[in-house]
Short mmCIF file of C-alpha atoms in Angstrom, two decimals:
data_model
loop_
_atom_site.label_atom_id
_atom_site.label_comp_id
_atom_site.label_asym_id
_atom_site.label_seq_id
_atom_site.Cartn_x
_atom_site.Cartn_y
_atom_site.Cartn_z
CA UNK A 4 -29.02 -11.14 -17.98
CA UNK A 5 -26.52 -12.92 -19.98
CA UNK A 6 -27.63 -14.72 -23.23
CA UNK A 7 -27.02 -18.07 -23.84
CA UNK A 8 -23.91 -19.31 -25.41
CA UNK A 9 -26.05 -19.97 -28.16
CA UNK A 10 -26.74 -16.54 -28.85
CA UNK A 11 -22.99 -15.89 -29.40
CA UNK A 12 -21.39 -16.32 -32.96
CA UNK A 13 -18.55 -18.99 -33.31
CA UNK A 14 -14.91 -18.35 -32.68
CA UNK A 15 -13.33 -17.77 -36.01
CA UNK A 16 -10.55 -20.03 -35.30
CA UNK A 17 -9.58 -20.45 -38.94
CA UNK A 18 -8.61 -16.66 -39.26
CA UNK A 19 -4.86 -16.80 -39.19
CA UNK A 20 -4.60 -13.21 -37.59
CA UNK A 21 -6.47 -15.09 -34.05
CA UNK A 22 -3.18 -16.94 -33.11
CA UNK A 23 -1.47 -13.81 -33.16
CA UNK A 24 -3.77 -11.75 -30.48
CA UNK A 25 -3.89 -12.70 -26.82
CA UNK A 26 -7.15 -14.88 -26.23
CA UNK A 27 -9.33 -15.05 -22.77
CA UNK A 28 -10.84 -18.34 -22.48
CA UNK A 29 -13.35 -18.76 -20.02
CA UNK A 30 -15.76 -21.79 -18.89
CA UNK A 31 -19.24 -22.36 -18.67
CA UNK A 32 -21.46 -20.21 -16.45
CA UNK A 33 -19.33 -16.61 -16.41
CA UNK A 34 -21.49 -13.94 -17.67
CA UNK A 35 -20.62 -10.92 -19.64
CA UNK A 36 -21.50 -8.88 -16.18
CA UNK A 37 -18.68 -10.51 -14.03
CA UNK A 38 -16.28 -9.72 -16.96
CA UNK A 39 -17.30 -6.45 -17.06
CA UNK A 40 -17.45 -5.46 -13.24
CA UNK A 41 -13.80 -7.02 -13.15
CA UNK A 42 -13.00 -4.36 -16.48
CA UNK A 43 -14.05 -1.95 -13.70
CA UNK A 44 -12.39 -2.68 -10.53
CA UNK A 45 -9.09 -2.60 -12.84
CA UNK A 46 -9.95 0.06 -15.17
CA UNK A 47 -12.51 2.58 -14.38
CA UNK A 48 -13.48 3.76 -17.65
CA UNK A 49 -14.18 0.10 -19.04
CA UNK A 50 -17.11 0.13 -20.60
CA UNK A 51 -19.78 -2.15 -23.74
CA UNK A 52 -19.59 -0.28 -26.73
CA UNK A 53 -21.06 -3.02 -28.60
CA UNK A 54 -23.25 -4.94 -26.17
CA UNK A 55 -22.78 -8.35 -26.68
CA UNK A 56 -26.05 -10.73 -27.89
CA UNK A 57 -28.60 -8.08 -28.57
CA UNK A 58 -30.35 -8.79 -31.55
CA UNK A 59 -29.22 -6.57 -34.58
CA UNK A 60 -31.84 -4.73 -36.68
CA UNK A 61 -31.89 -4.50 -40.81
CA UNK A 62 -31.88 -1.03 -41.55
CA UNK A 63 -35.66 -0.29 -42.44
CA UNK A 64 -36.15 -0.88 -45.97
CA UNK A 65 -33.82 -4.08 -46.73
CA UNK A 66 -34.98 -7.13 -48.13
CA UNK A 67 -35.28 -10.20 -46.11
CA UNK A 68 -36.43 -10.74 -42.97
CA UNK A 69 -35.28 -8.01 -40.24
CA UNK A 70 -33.10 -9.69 -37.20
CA UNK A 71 -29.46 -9.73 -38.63
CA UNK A 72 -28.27 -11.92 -35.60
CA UNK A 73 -26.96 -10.99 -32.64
CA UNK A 74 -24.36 -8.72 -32.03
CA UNK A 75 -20.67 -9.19 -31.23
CA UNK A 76 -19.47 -7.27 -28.72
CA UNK A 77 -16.95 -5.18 -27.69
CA UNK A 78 -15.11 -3.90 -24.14
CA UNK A 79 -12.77 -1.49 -24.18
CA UNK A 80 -11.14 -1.23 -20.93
CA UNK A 81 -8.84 1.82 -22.36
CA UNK A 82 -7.65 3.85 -25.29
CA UNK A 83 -5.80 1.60 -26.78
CA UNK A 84 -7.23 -2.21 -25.49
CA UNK A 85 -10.45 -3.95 -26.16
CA UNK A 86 -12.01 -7.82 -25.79
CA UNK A 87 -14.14 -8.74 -28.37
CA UNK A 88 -16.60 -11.36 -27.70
CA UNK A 89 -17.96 -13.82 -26.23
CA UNK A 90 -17.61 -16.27 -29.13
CA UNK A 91 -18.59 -19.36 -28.26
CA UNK A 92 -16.19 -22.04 -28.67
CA UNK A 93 -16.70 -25.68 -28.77
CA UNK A 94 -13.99 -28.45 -27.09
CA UNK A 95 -12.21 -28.96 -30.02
CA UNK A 96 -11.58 -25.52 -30.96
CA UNK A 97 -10.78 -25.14 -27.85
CA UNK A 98 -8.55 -28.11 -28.31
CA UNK A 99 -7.12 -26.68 -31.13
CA UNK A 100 -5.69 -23.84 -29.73
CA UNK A 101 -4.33 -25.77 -26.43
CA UNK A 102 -6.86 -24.21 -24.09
CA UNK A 103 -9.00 -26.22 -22.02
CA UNK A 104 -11.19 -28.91 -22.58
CA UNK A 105 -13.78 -27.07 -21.00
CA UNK A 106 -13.32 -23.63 -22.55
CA UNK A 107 -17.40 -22.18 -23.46
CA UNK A 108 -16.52 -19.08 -24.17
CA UNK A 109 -13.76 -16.91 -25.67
CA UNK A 110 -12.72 -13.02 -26.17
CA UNK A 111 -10.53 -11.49 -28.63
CA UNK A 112 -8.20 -9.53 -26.87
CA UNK A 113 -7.02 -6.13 -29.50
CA UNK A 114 -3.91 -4.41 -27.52
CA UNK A 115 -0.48 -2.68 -28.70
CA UNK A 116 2.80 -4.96 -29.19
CA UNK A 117 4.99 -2.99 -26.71
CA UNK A 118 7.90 -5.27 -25.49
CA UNK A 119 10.77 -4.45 -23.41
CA UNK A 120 14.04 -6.64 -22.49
CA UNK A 121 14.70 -10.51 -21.36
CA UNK A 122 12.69 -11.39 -17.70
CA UNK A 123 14.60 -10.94 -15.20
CA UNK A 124 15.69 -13.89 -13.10
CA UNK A 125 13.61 -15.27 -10.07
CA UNK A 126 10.02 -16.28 -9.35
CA UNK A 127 7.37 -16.39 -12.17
CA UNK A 128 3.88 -16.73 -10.72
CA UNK A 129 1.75 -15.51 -13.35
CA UNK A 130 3.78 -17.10 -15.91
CA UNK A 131 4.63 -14.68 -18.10
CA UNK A 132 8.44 -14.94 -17.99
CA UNK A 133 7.67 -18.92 -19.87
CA UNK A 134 5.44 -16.58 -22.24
CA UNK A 135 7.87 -14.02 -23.17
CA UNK A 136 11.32 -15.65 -22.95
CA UNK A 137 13.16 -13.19 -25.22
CA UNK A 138 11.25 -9.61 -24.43
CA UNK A 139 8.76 -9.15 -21.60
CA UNK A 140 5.45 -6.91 -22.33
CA UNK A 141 5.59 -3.56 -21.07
CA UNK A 142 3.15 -0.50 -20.52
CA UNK A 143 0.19 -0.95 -21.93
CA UNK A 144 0.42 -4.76 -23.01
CA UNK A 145 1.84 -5.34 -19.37
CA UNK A 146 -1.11 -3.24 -17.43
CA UNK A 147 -3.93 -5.49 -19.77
CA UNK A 148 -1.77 -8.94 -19.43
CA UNK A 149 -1.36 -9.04 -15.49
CA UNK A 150 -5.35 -8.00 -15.75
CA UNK A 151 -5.79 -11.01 -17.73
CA UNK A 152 -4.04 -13.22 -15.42
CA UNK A 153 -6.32 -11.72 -12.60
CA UNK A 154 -9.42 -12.38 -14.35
CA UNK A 155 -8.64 -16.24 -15.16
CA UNK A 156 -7.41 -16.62 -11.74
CA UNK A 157 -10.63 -15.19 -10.11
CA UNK A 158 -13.19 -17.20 -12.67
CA UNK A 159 -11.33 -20.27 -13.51
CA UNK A 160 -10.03 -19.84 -17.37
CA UNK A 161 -6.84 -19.29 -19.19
CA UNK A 162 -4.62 -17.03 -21.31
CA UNK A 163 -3.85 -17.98 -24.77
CA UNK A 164 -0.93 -15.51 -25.37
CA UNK A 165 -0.32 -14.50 -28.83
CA UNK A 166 2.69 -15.10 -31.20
CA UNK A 167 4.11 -18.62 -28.94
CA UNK A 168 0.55 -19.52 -28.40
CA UNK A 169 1.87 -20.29 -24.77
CA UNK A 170 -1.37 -20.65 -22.75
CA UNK A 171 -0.92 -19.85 -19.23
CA UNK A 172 -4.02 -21.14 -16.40
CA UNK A 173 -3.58 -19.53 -13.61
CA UNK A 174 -3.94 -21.36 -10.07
CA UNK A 175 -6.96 -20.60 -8.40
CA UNK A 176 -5.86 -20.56 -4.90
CA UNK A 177 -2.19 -18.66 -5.98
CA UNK A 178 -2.89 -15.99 -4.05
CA UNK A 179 -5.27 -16.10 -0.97
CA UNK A 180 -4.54 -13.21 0.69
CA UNK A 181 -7.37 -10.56 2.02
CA UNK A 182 -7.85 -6.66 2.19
CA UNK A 183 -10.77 -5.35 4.38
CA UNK A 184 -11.13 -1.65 3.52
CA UNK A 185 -13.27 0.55 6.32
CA UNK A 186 -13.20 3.65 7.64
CA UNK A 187 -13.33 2.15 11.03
CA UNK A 188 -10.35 2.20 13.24
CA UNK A 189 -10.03 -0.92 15.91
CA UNK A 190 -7.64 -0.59 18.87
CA UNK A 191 -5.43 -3.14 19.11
CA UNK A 192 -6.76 -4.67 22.08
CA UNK A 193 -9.93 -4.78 19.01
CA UNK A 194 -8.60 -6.31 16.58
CA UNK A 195 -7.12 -9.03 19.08
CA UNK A 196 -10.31 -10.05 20.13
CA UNK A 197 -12.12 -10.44 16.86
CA UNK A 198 -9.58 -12.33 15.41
CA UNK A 199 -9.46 -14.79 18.47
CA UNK A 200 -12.83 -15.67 18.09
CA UNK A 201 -11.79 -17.21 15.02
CA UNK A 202 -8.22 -18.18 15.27
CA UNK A 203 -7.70 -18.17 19.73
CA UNK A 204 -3.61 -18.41 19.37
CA UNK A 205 -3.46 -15.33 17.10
CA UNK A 206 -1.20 -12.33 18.98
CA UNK A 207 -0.16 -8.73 18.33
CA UNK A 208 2.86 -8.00 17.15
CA UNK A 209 3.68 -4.66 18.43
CA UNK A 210 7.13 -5.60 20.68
CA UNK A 211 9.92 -3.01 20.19
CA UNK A 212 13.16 -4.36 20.65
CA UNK A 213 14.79 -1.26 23.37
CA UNK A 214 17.63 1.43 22.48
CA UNK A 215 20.26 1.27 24.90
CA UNK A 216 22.41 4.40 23.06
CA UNK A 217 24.90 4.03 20.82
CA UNK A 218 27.51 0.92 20.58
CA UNK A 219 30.44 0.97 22.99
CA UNK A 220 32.87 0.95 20.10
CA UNK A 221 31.23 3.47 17.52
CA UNK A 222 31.89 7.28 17.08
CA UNK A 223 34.30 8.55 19.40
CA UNK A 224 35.04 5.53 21.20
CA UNK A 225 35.89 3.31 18.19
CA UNK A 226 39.71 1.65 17.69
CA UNK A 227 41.93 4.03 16.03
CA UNK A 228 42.77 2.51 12.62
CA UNK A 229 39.94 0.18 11.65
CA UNK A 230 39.27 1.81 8.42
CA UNK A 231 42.54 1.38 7.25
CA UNK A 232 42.65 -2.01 8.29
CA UNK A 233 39.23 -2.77 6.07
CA UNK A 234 36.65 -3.26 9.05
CA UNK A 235 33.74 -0.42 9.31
CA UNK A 236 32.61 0.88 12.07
CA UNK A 237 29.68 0.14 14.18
CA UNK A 238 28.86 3.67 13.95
CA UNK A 239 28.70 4.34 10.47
CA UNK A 240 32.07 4.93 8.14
CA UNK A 241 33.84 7.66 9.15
CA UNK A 242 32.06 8.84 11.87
CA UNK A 243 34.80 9.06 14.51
CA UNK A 244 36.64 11.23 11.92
CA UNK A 245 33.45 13.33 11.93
CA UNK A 246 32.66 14.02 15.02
CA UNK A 247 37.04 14.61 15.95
CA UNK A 248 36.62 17.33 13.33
CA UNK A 249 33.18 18.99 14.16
CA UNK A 250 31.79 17.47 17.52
CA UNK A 251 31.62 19.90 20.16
CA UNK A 252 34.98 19.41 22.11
CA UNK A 253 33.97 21.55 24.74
CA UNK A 254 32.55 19.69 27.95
CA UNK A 255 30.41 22.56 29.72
CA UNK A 256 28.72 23.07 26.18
CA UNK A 257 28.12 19.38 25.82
CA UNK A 258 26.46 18.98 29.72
CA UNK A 259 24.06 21.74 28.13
CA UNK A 260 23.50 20.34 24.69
CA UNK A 261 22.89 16.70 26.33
CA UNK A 262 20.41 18.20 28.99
CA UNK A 263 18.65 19.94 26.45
CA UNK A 264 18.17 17.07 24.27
CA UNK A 265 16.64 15.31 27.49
CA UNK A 266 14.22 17.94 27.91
CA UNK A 267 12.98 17.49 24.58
CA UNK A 268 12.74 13.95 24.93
CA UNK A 269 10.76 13.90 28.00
CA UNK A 270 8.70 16.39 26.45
CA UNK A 271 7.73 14.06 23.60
CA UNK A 272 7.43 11.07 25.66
CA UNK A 273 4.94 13.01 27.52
CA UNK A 274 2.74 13.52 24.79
CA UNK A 275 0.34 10.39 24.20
CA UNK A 276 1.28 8.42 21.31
CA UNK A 277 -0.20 8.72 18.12
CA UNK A 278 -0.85 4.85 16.33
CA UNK A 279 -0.69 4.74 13.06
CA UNK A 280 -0.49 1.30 12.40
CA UNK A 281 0.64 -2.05 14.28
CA UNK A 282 -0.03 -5.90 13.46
CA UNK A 283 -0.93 -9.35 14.57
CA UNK A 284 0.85 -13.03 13.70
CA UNK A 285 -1.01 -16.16 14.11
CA UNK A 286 1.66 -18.87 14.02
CA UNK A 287 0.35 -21.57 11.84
CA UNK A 288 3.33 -24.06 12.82
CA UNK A 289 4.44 -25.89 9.84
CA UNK A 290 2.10 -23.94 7.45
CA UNK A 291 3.46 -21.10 8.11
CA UNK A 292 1.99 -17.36 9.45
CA UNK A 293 -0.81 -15.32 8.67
CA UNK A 294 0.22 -11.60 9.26
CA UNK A 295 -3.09 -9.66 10.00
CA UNK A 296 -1.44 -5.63 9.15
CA UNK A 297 -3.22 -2.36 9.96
CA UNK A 298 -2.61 1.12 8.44
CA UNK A 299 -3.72 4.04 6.33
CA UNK A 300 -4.60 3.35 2.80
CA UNK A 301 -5.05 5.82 -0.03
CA UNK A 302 -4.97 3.87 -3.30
CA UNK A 303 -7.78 2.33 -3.13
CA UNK A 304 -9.47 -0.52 -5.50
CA UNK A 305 -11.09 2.22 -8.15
CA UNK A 306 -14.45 0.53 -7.52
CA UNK A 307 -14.18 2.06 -3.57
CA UNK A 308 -12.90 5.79 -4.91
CA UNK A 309 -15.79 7.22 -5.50
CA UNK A 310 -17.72 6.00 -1.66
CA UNK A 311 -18.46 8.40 0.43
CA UNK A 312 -16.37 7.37 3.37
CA UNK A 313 -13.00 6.46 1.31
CA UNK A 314 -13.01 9.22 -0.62
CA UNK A 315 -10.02 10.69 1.61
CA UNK A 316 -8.46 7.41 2.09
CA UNK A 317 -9.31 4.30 4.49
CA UNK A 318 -7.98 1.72 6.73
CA UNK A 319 -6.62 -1.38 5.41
CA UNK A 320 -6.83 -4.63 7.62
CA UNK A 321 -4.49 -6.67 5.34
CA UNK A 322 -4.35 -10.40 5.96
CA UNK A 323 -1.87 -12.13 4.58
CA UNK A 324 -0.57 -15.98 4.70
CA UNK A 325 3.56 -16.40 4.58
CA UNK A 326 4.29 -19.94 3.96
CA UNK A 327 7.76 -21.50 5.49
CA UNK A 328 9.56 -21.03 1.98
CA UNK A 329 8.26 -17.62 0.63
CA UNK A 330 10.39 -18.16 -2.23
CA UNK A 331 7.81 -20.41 -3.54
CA UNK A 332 4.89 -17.67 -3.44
CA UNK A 333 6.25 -16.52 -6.39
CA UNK A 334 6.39 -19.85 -8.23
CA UNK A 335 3.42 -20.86 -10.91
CA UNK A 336 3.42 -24.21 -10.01
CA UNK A 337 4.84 -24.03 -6.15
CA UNK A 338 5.41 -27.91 -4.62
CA UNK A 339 2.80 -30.07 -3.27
CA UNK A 340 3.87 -29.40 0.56
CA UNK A 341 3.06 -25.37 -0.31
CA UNK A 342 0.02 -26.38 -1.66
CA UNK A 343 -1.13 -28.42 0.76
CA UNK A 344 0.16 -25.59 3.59
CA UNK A 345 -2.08 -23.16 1.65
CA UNK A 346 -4.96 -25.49 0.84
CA UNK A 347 -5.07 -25.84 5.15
CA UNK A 348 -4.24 -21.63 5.77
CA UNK A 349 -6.81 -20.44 3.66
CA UNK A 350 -9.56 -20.99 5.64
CA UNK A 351 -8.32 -18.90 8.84
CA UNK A 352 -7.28 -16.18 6.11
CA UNK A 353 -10.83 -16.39 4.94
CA UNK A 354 -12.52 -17.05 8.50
CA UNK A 355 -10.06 -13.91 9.89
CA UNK A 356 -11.14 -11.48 6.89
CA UNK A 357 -15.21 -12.12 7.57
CA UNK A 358 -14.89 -11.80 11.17
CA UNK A 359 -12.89 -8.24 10.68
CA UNK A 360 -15.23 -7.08 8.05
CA UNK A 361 -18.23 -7.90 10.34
CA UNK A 362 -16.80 -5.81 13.02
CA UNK A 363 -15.84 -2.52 10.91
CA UNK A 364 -18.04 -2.95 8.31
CA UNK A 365 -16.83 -1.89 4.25
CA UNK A 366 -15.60 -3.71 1.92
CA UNK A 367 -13.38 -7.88 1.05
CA UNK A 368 -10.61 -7.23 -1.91
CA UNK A 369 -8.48 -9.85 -3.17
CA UNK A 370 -4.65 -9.55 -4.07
CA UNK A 371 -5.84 -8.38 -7.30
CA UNK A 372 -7.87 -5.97 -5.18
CA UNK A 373 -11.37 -7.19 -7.12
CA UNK A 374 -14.16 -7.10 -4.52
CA UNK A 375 -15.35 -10.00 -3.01
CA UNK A 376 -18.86 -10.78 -0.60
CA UNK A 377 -18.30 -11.79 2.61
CA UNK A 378 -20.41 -14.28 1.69
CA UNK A 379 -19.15 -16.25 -1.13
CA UNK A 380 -16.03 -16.75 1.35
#
């Protein structure tokens, strides 16, 4: 059980060295558990080695009276990284350091400097191209930053990053995709059915478009001279050259080489195929799709590696939403028509994810692949 905030010391915000450290604020009601079982689903080995409010002992034989207060603690979630906390932080320090009015509760993130060049150009969702404007964090500061983000997103806090103080609060509802993980497979005819029940104009999305051989104009049959003149050919640069200079100019060995090929094509088509993945697209109109995709999966959320029935792999019934302007996925703070497309998607992502997961059983994931219940959906 999680001691009250109370039972955690005050944030030191007068110690100069704080504003240089990346800082996880987080509001009232998150426990030290949900912060820990989100260490885990990122970074297996995250574990307490300071657990945080247990009452400290005098060692016997001091003066004064015994309890020393309650401890501080501390999470390393790898060699190198640890949050120290929770400190408990009031609305004016949490004022003071541009994080939220309703900040409760704060960690002291302890990770290496390791900085690489400028951001690219293009989308910044997580925000940490406006953090870093000059170098972007690599490695190890990278892997524990994007974790960060992920674990404000998911319980409603914010990033304080260190040096710029730029404080980054992740949108909630950025990301509403769904993973169902299962080792059950579901024909496609399956799937189709569950996810009508839910969302009746959804469809699979398994048409081929039909090879009718080679272009009229490519290989042998292409116009002398368009290389020279700057156009390529259908058929791939230079492949009329090729096959002039080592296609098989003889027409009796060509009959047998062409009828052979057909036997081994009519030999494979014979042979039932093997599906290894397909899809489904529920069109959503203005809002967009949701793309329900089916396949193999073998890196798995680490909290899922160690099940019995993933620990060769699983299925992965991915559901994801693709707005009209994907461009603006990848924005932090995407228009008010996107947000209003997503606000009105998310439900059938949500309502499409339980209904699969009540048919094949295992496990929800979010796109930061932290597990969610069914039932909190």
């Amino acid at each position: 059980m999680t001691p009250p905030q109370s039972a955690f010391p005050p944030l030191p915000v007068h110690d100069p060295e704080l504003r240089t450290r990346h800082l996880l604020a987080l509001p009232d009601g998150v426990g030290v558990e949900e912060l820990e079982v989100l260490a885990v689903s990122r970074f297996p080995a995250a574990a307490w080695e300071t657990v945080p409010g247990v009452p400290q002992q005098r060692p016997a034989g001091a003066r004064g009276n015994r309890s020393a207060g309650a401890s501080i603690g501390v999470l390393r979630v790898s060699r190198m990284s640890t949050l120290t906390g929770p400190y408990s932080a009031t609305s004016s320090d949490a004022v003071g350091l541009g994080l939220p009015a309703t900040t409760t509760t704060v960690y002291d993130v302890r990770c290496p400097r390791e900085r690489g060049g400028p951001p690219y150009p293009g989308g910044d969702r997580d925000g940490l191209k406006r953090a870093f404007p000059d170098a972007m964090p690599v490695r190890e500061e990278e892997r524990v930053l994007l974790w960060l983000v992920a674990v404000a997103r998911r319980l409603g806090g914010a990033i304080r990053t260190g040096e710029r103080g730029v404080v980054l609060h992740p949108d909630l509802d950025a990301t509403i995709d769904l993973t169902v993980f299962t080792d059950r497979w579901l024909e496609p005819d399956e799937l189709l059915a569950v996810v009508q029940r839910v969302v009746p104009r959804a469809r699979l999305a398994m048409e081929g478009v039909p090879w009718h051989g080679p272009a009229s104009d490519a290989g042998r049959r292409a116009v002398a001279g368009l290389a020279e003149l700057g156009v390529p050919e259908r058929g791939g640069a230079g492949l009329r050259k090729a096959l002039e200079r080592h296609g098989v100019s003889d027409e009796r060995k060509r009959r047998h080489l062409a009828a052979e090929a057909d036997a081994f094509d009519g030999a494979v088509l014979a042979e039932p195929v093997v599906l290894e993945g397909y899809g489904a697209l529920v069109d959503l109109g203005v809002d967009g799709m949701i793309a329900i995709e089916v396949g193999g999966e073998e890196a798995l959320p680490p909290l899922l590696r160690e099940l019995p029935w993933a620990a060769g792999g699983a299925l992965a019934y991915r559901v994801r939403w693709e707005p009209t302007d994907v461009e603006e996925l990848e924005l932090e703070r995407p228009s008010f028509a996107h947000r209003v497309a997503r606000s009105r998607a998310m439900p059938h992502v949500q309502a499409i994810a339980r209904a699969l997961q009540g048919a094949v059983g295992g496990e929800i994931a979010d796109a930061a692949e932290f597990l969610i219940n069914p039932g909190d959906l």
